[in-house]
């Protein structure tokens, strides 16, 4: 088996059949409210304490896996508790780079590449330097990049410090259904677009294409009678699906050959996407310029010219969606939408219509 790495966090193995296989081995430490100091576990993991101001969430607006952590942090109102470092959209094989900041170094950690935080803890770290990652600010070393647990932990473990009115995005009564659906979405949609884009044989691509569209057709049907994926309000299930849907027409349709049709041509999914996009925390954390630059410039095996397309027209994302007629509401009674985006965290490259909607 030959192995290659896409250091955007899309570590992949090219199997003998040409199928894309994601490397899902991560630093699976966790930050828990139940511990007072770092505790080494028998399985080698470390559990870290919840301490405001101790950690920095390292992310990139281009990355769908990081995007879900940015959305969750914003909805929970943890901006003053866990700071946010943002890498630029393009990089080489060594790792994400903080080239959007003055001097091309992260202003808190003082590092140029995210790789430095990984090597600070694991000098011979052998796998992809991925976002999202949480870094201990004092030691400048990575704590975890295990995005499957990182995002639910932002909902569960930091509740003492979340904003007043923060929604519960992972209700106990819905967890079994959320877990089942998000597992399906990860395999068939979040990862499904990559199986299409990085397939290296026709058969592998054809199979990936069929699986992806079977899943999208299922979600189209599911969302034709309900406003959100699980229950009556936004949950982690919606946060996990959104980053793939919002990137679909701009990137995956053409770049990854997921081109049966666009999301804007699927009535239920298109209305659902517009509904989420217009909710604070979603559209106001989405940077299409950085998203397109990342995929079209970094993936030289897919796009060797590195030409970034100007289209498509995405202004329709702020048009009326009419999803209110299905019932439900973005947040449960007693919960509220987050306030304005903090000054230093505003999306740099908002579309004119996007800016008018959120800041006008």
XYZ file of C-alpha atoms in Angstrom:
360
model
C 0.000 0.000 0.000
C 1.341 3.396 -0.943
C 0.748 6.232 1.476
C 0.513 9.973 0.922
C -0.442 12.861 3.166
C -2.534 15.934 2.568
C -1.478 18.086 5.486
C -4.714 20.058 5.340
C -6.005 17.458 7.725
C -7.170 15.139 4.966
C -4.611 12.399 5.555
C -5.328 9.677 3.087
C -4.171 6.282 1.943
C -4.332 5.336 -1.715
C -5.452 1.716 -1.517
C -4.719 -0.870 -4.184
C -8.272 -0.345 -5.485
C -7.841 3.420 -5.828
C -10.251 4.144 -2.993
C -9.656 7.090 -0.658
C -9.141 5.903 2.933
C -8.934 8.565 5.632
C -6.351 8.288 8.397
C -8.465 8.677 11.546
C -5.683 8.286 14.123
C -5.550 11.407 16.263
C -4.163 12.643 19.581
C -7.182 11.543 21.590
C -6.530 13.412 24.833
C -9.554 15.227 26.246
C -10.241 18.355 28.295
C -12.692 17.449 31.072
C -14.457 19.405 33.798
C -14.081 16.439 36.154
C -10.272 16.655 36.508
C -8.247 19.284 38.362
C -4.854 18.599 36.800
C -3.534 16.537 33.872
C -4.147 12.848 34.535
C -2.381 10.091 32.606
C -4.715 7.226 31.753
C -3.817 3.542 31.491
C -4.417 3.641 27.739
C -1.814 6.401 27.310
C -4.235 9.294 26.970
C -4.120 12.351 29.191
C -7.184 14.056 30.594
C -6.673 17.812 30.977
C -8.575 20.222 33.262
C -11.057 22.842 32.115
C -9.322 26.162 32.817
C -10.421 29.447 31.194
C -7.618 31.120 29.272
C -5.357 28.051 29.330
C -6.036 26.805 25.800
C -6.119 28.109 22.243
C -8.270 26.569 19.534
C -6.154 26.387 16.384
C -8.289 26.304 13.276
C -8.576 27.424 9.655
C -11.693 28.784 8.007
C -10.911 26.705 4.938
C -11.127 23.353 6.708
C -14.564 21.749 7.158
C -13.451 19.754 10.195
C -12.192 22.928 11.886
C -15.283 24.870 10.824
C -17.536 22.729 13.012
C -15.412 23.608 16.061
C -15.526 27.335 15.205
C -19.330 27.209 14.923
C -19.716 25.326 18.206
C -17.389 27.677 20.104
C -19.347 30.688 18.808
C -22.794 29.259 19.574
C -21.665 28.386 23.109
C -20.143 31.836 23.648
C -16.700 30.596 24.614
C -14.736 33.344 22.858
C -13.400 34.795 26.120
C -12.636 31.357 27.538
C -10.837 29.600 24.673
C -8.995 31.909 22.282
C -8.947 31.291 18.533
C -5.922 31.077 16.246
C -6.556 31.026 12.496
C -4.144 29.669 9.922
C -4.229 30.830 6.324
C -5.899 28.755 3.621
C -2.771 27.550 1.790
C 0.298 25.686 2.962
C 2.890 23.127 1.976
C 3.372 19.592 3.291
C 4.893 20.789 6.555
C 1.623 22.142 7.964
C -0.792 24.997 8.292
C 0.854 28.448 8.436
C -0.193 31.573 10.343
C 0.461 33.828 7.391
C -2.643 35.956 7.988
C -1.125 37.430 11.143
C 1.518 40.187 11.384
C 4.984 38.733 10.900
C 3.366 35.448 9.875
C 3.290 34.184 13.457
C 0.339 33.399 15.667
C 0.029 36.429 17.986
C -0.494 34.330 21.125
C 1.746 31.305 20.605
C 4.411 33.087 18.572
C 4.724 30.185 16.120
C 4.849 30.306 12.322
C 3.577 26.798 11.629
C 1.103 24.693 13.571
C 3.662 21.918 13.205
C 5.727 23.621 15.919
C 3.030 22.998 18.542
C 2.822 19.319 17.592
C 6.597 18.879 17.687
C 6.761 20.703 21.030
C 4.931 17.753 22.565
C 5.837 14.947 20.143
C 9.210 15.697 18.477
C 8.776 12.778 16.076
C 5.045 13.178 15.449
C 4.474 10.945 12.404
C 1.012 11.866 11.176
C -0.801 14.813 9.613
C -0.652 18.212 11.307
C -4.387 18.742 11.431
C -6.918 21.365 12.464
C -8.829 21.727 14.650
C -6.313 21.341 17.422
C -6.277 22.653 20.964
C -2.921 23.919 22.214
C -1.829 24.614 25.770
C -0.777 28.269 25.673
C 1.876 28.151 28.404
C 3.803 25.183 26.968
C 2.889 25.937 23.332
C 2.248 22.221 22.859
C -0.698 20.441 21.314
C -3.223 18.889 23.678
C -5.615 17.199 21.259
C -6.633 17.156 17.616
C -9.310 14.510 18.088
C -12.157 16.351 16.361
C -14.768 13.614 17.056
C -14.508 14.293 20.807
C -13.242 17.884 20.681
C -16.515 19.356 19.422
C -18.919 17.536 21.795
C -16.587 18.452 24.652
C -16.940 22.136 23.764
C -20.669 21.649 24.352
C -20.469 19.491 27.477
C -17.311 20.252 29.423
C -17.253 24.064 29.387
C -20.844 24.666 30.512
C -19.718 26.536 33.643
C -18.180 29.213 31.418
C -20.542 29.354 28.432
C -22.573 32.491 27.717
C -25.998 33.023 29.215
C -28.576 31.585 26.829
C -26.139 29.205 25.143
C -27.994 26.319 23.464
C -27.471 22.681 24.368
C -26.313 21.293 21.051
C -26.139 17.696 22.255
C -29.262 17.036 24.375
C -29.165 13.826 26.418
C -32.562 12.718 25.108
C -31.387 12.955 21.482
C -27.805 11.699 21.757
C -28.423 8.213 20.449
C -30.156 9.549 17.335
C -27.552 12.301 16.877
C -24.688 9.809 17.183
C -26.246 7.409 14.708
C -26.935 10.129 12.152
C -23.599 11.935 12.505
C -21.759 8.636 12.050
C -23.688 8.119 8.809
C -23.080 11.717 7.679
C -19.355 11.422 8.392
C -18.972 8.207 6.405
C -21.237 8.995 3.490
C -21.206 12.801 3.109
C -18.382 14.569 5.004
C -15.929 11.893 3.900
C -17.937 10.939 0.845
C -16.972 14.048 -1.123
C -13.306 13.239 -0.461
C -13.788 9.658 -1.643
C -14.969 11.112 -4.936
C -12.289 13.781 -5.178
C -9.295 11.611 -4.307
C -10.353 8.380 -6.028
C -7.528 7.210 -8.272
C -9.455 4.715 -10.410
C -12.706 4.963 -12.321
C -14.309 2.124 -10.378
C -13.413 3.683 -7.033
C -14.813 7.029 -8.154
C -18.017 5.494 -9.533
C -18.679 3.650 -6.275
C -17.914 6.755 -4.199
C -20.189 8.869 -6.389
C -23.118 6.479 -5.982
C -22.662 6.295 -2.208
C -22.516 10.086 -1.887
C -25.658 10.710 -3.884
C -27.566 7.925 -2.147
C -26.805 9.734 1.109
C -27.669 13.191 -0.194
C -30.946 11.879 -1.612
C -31.745 10.368 1.784
C -31.022 13.681 3.529
C -33.093 15.560 0.941
C -36.049 13.332 1.747
C -35.476 13.570 5.515
C -35.300 17.360 5.444
C -38.390 17.755 3.283
C -40.608 17.215 6.337
C -38.485 18.566 9.202
C -36.583 21.795 9.705
C -33.507 20.260 11.357
C -31.898 16.848 11.268
C -32.732 15.728 14.816
C -35.444 17.193 17.028
C -36.910 20.677 16.754
C -33.732 22.735 17.100
C -30.120 22.954 15.892
C -27.899 20.174 17.222
C -24.410 18.882 16.538
C -25.900 16.886 13.654
C -26.638 20.126 11.792
C -23.243 21.580 12.705
C -21.542 18.481 11.268
C -23.457 18.544 7.980
C -23.283 22.298 7.347
C -19.540 22.608 6.512
C -19.882 20.048 3.709
C -23.095 21.514 2.303
C -21.820 25.108 2.311
C -18.658 24.044 0.441
C -20.486 21.832 -2.016
C -21.448 24.166 -4.858
C -18.293 26.275 -4.474
C -15.804 23.396 -4.369
C -16.993 19.796 -4.247
C -19.319 19.954 -7.252
C -16.462 20.760 -9.644
C -13.161 20.201 -7.850
C -14.151 16.808 -6.407
C -16.345 15.765 -9.370
C -19.492 15.511 -7.205
C -21.431 16.920 -10.100
C -24.752 15.131 -10.471
C -26.312 18.401 -9.395
C -25.706 21.296 -7.023
C -27.159 21.682 -3.547
C -28.946 24.775 -4.890
C -30.853 22.398 -7.186
C -32.168 20.238 -4.319
C -35.142 22.075 -2.746
C -35.036 20.703 0.802
C -31.248 20.744 1.209
C -31.012 24.183 -0.381
C -33.660 25.628 1.932
C -32.020 23.934 4.917
C -28.591 25.272 3.976
C -29.943 28.821 3.608
C -31.699 28.497 6.976
C -28.447 27.512 8.706
C -26.315 30.006 6.772
C -28.547 32.859 7.950
C -28.279 31.752 11.595
C -25.562 33.564 13.594
C -22.640 31.206 14.058
C -22.905 29.646 10.603
C -22.822 32.148 7.745
C -20.833 34.673 9.767
C -18.021 32.116 10.211
C -17.881 31.121 6.517
C -15.137 32.518 4.268
C -15.648 31.383 0.669
C -12.466 33.010 -0.596
C -10.313 31.058 1.833
C -12.294 27.876 1.216
C -11.770 28.022 -2.550
C -8.123 29.046 -2.294
C -7.389 26.109 -0.031
C -8.894 23.394 -2.198
C -7.884 24.700 -5.603
C -4.335 25.749 -4.644
C -3.289 23.066 -2.133
C -4.681 20.034 -3.961
C -2.252 20.125 -6.858
C -2.862 16.445 -7.593
C -6.480 17.335 -8.374
C -5.923 20.852 -9.778
C -2.315 21.095 -11.048
C -2.809 24.579 -12.531
C -3.848 25.989 -9.112
C -6.302 28.269 -10.908
C -9.094 29.314 -8.517
C -12.509 29.714 -10.162
C -14.408 32.944 -9.668
C -17.855 31.316 -9.499
C -20.374 30.160 -8.652
C -22.782 32.908 -7.623
C -23.499 32.265 -3.943
C -25.681 35.307 -3.271
C -28.752 33.091 -3.037
C -27.629 31.904 0.383
C -29.193 35.007 1.947
C -32.513 34.669 0.098
C -35.691 33.697 1.953
C -35.832 29.981 2.765
C -39.345 29.464 4.124
C -38.267 26.674 6.464
C -40.258 28.166 9.366
C -43.369 26.477 7.994
C -41.940 23.102 9.028
C -42.011 24.096 12.691
C -39.139 24.162 15.108
C -36.774 27.025 15.808
C -33.001 27.455 15.724
C -32.743 27.325 19.508
C -34.914 25.866 22.253
C -36.941 28.151 24.578
C -34.558 29.949 26.907
C -31.652 29.698 24.496
C -30.604 32.576 22.268
C -28.479 33.294 19.235
C -24.930 34.540 19.883
C -24.268 38.259 19.715
C -22.053 40.053 17.199
C -18.810 38.387 16.174
C -15.905 39.739 18.264
C -13.958 42.411 16.388
C -10.816 40.330 15.900
C -12.684 37.250 14.671
C -14.761 38.627 11.816
C -14.546 36.821 8.489
C -12.008 38.644 6.346
C -13.564 38.036 2.943
C -17.337 38.241 3.227
C -19.354 38.325 0.044
C -21.166 41.666 -0.366
C -24.554 40.029 0.222
C -23.184 38.097 3.185
C -21.749 41.238 4.761
C -24.975 43.167 4.223
C -26.978 40.384 5.846
C -24.818 39.968 8.948
C -23.325 43.432 9.386
C -25.616 45.752 7.465
